[in-house]
Amino acid sequence: MPLNITALNSACLGLSYKKNKLSEKNELPSAVTPSIKNNFALFDMNRAMLNRSLISFKGYYGDPQPLKKLFWISTGRNDVYEDNWTKDHLYQVGTKKWINAHPAELLKHTPEQTIQSLCTLIKPDNQYPGIPPYIPSPNFGDKWGRRANYIEINPRVIAKYDNDSNRLTDGLLNSMKLIRAIPTSPNSFANCIVLSQLYPSLNGDGYDDAGSLYCANLHSGISQTLTADGLYAKMGADEQVKAFNDMAHLLGFKTGFRIPLSAGQLRVQGREFNWYDHEKAFIDACVWGIELGFDAIYFDSAKHITDRNGYSGIGDLPNKNQMGYILYKIREQTGRHDLAFVGEKCDNRYDYKEMGFTAGTDWGKADDFNSVKWESEQQSWSGEYAGGPEVSNDNDDGGIFYPQRLNRINSCLFGYKNIGEKLPSFMQMHDIFPLSPYSNTHEVMMHAKQMCGSDAWTKCERHYDGAFNTSPAATDYRNNVYHIFENVIKTYG
């Protein structure tokens, strides 16, 4: 019979457990007394405690099975059990599955519960759950990005907040917890999860006073907002990123990350950036991101490479020829020709296709279904690039009403004559999980303290409760979003 094993580490502390040590007499550590009476479960927990006291991962780069490593570190065992909570919260359409639960509830799960939930979602019928030894990115063909639905997650919103140290961490682990409740990709096009941050911000990275996410310090590791303090010296930052990508791929998603293009918003190991001296450093940073398992890159301010009208960035942008060279080199150096390059607010001009972009955002009036449908016909000639509509972007001030968001999602996912003409579309995580009425997406992108400064969020779990709207209207909205995705899957597979 499948078992639900109570995790030893608390949801709020994540992986920051204290390891038992062997005494001078080499006595084995005593196991924590579990609340489970099942003898097999008792044996398994004793074994897990023993394993955890003996293992010593060094966090070396490049573990070929990072998700298995994360589960081992979390539990001290390889065996994965079915998760009954997941089965009780299942949203299933044919063979497609995800979880229907409030995001705050998901964020309070332990890594053990999260991975067992994942394995319960993906396991074939009549088989035990487990983590596959090889996890490829789901195959939607080389041109998948031309019709994809991009969903951006801001890990800073859902990161773990420590009031004592003002640390903001665990963004990757908590993104892994959250994506279980995002509708998986239909057979006909990919849903792509885009992280709004991968590399460190320029000021206060990993703390509640961290500065803008519209900046990146390249070749300075992974942002500490993303990594988990509890995994320090056990699992490398690169392995944590790969574990996130492996989990997303198992759930049927493509993945990507955001990176700015404005020179004044970039640094190379803390040094000022310019496009003459640091072109290679920028390319190498993009290549490394792809080598960590991502399938797409979202380029902030890409529209302004050819159109300076309304430009609000800081510093120079690469010119058209230079951008084309950069995208070519990323594909060449990674050996991947199935990558998607998304340009912020890039329209239907041939220039963007010529540079090598795959998709542009905010092109087509998502409020008008017929407008999106008309635009899909106008761009149907191009199978490699298209500009598409969006539900909302990072400048959303939260003022869009739920019916309007639902109408935009419907236009983005159904605005075409046939599925082969579907435009790429873009939305934020709050278009699926409404944020608290007191939150503002753009302010969160600019200042981490927007999410952490309130007295109501001085503790981890209360932070999660405060980040998202808990009203019945928000729950009804989330269910309506699921119904739209359900209809897409039923209609087009």
Phi, psi and omega in degrees: 000135179299145183243146168259112183266127178289126183288147181277334180264145183285158180297325184284325180279348179060245184257013185275054179275162177261129185275131174292145180246149176288141179283174180298335180273009180060031177283146179285145178293145178282143182280151173292136181288119182277162177273357183269133183269344181300128185296321180295319179297320178299315178299316184295321180290324175297317179297321180297318179297320178296314181299318183292331179284340186257330184287153180211077176290141184260359181072031180291156181285145164087026175300130186287346180228068187296328180292321175295321179297317178299318180294319179297314180298323183287328191236336186077018180213163176262334185291132178251132180256154174294146183251112183290330177300318179298317180295330179281345182241027186281135169246113187235133175231102187064238178265358182273134185223143167207181184256140174252099180202156178294139183302326180298324178293320179296319185290342179272359177286152175279164173303322178300310180298321182296313182288324176292327175295314176305310184294330175291322179293322189263351187291140173294155178300146176063025174230156176286149176288151179189168179260118182298147179289334180231126185234095178279160171292140180302142187265109174243019182087169184290336185256025186302326186294339181294334182238010187287160171253114184264129182236112183270132175250133173261102183298338181295328180294323188253009180293163176280133181249126178253111185292331182289320183253355185061024179279145177233107191221182171067023181300324179290313180301317182286331172294323177297323178293321187283323188292347175297339183256010173266132180306133181288169182293137166293171176290336190273340175201164184264140162268128184243121178275123181247122175277132182285351179212141171229313182263161186299146170286168188281334183225130173068027183303131179087004180234165186287350176258020180301147182276199190300143171278356176276026179221160178206133174262100188283151179059035176234028179085194179266147179305136178289343173295331182276322188276163184253127177301326181291348179259002182301132181071003176247328186212124182295155178301322179296322180291327177294320177295316180296324178296320176300312181296321178299317180295315179299318179296321178297327180279358176098010181264150157274164182223156178204177177217154180270143174213136180281161179248343183288128185301323181290349180256010180237150171224159171239105185050042176088349181272147180301144186258141166217152188286346178282314185271336192241018177303313181296321179298322178293313179301315181297323178294320177293318180297317179299320177301317178295321180293341175280359174114359180284156182249350187211156173229131176259117185262111180293136178071018183299328180305324189280002171299321181247347185225103181275000180296120180081011182295128181235012178282182182240116176096180185286156171248158173296149176281177186300313181295321180295318179295320177300320178294318181299312181294323177298316183291326177297315179295318182295314185287332177273343184070017182246122178250016176252015182284151175247128177246116186255128179254123181299123176061022174287135186263206186269012180291146182295337181307319185288323174296320182295327178287339180110008176291157180254323185211148172241158183245159176063041175236117188109138185273100185295339177289342183245105182304316183292329176295316178295318179297318178297317181295326178296324177291321182295330183255010184294342181292336185258119178264004184245333181214144171203148170268138185227171184280168176222152176281311173203169178229189185291350177268008181297126179265008179084006185273357180280127182285157184303314179301324180292320178297316180298319179297320179294318178299317179298319179295318182295322186267345182232004186278074180191164175279317176222156189298334179294342180261005183303136176277153171295151180223162186221140176208169178254164179299331181286351172282348173252315179244097184302133177286166175305144179302342182267005181260154179222119186303315182295319179296324177294322177295329184272325187217120179296328184296341175303327181268344191241348189283340184289142177299334181290345185244032182279353175234152189306305186293326179290331174298315179296319179296325183278341185288328187242151179290125183257009184287156174303327179296322179292321177295316177298320179299313180300319178295324177293324174299315179300323180295323179295314178296323177301317180294324176298314181295318180293327184278318188240002179085000000 
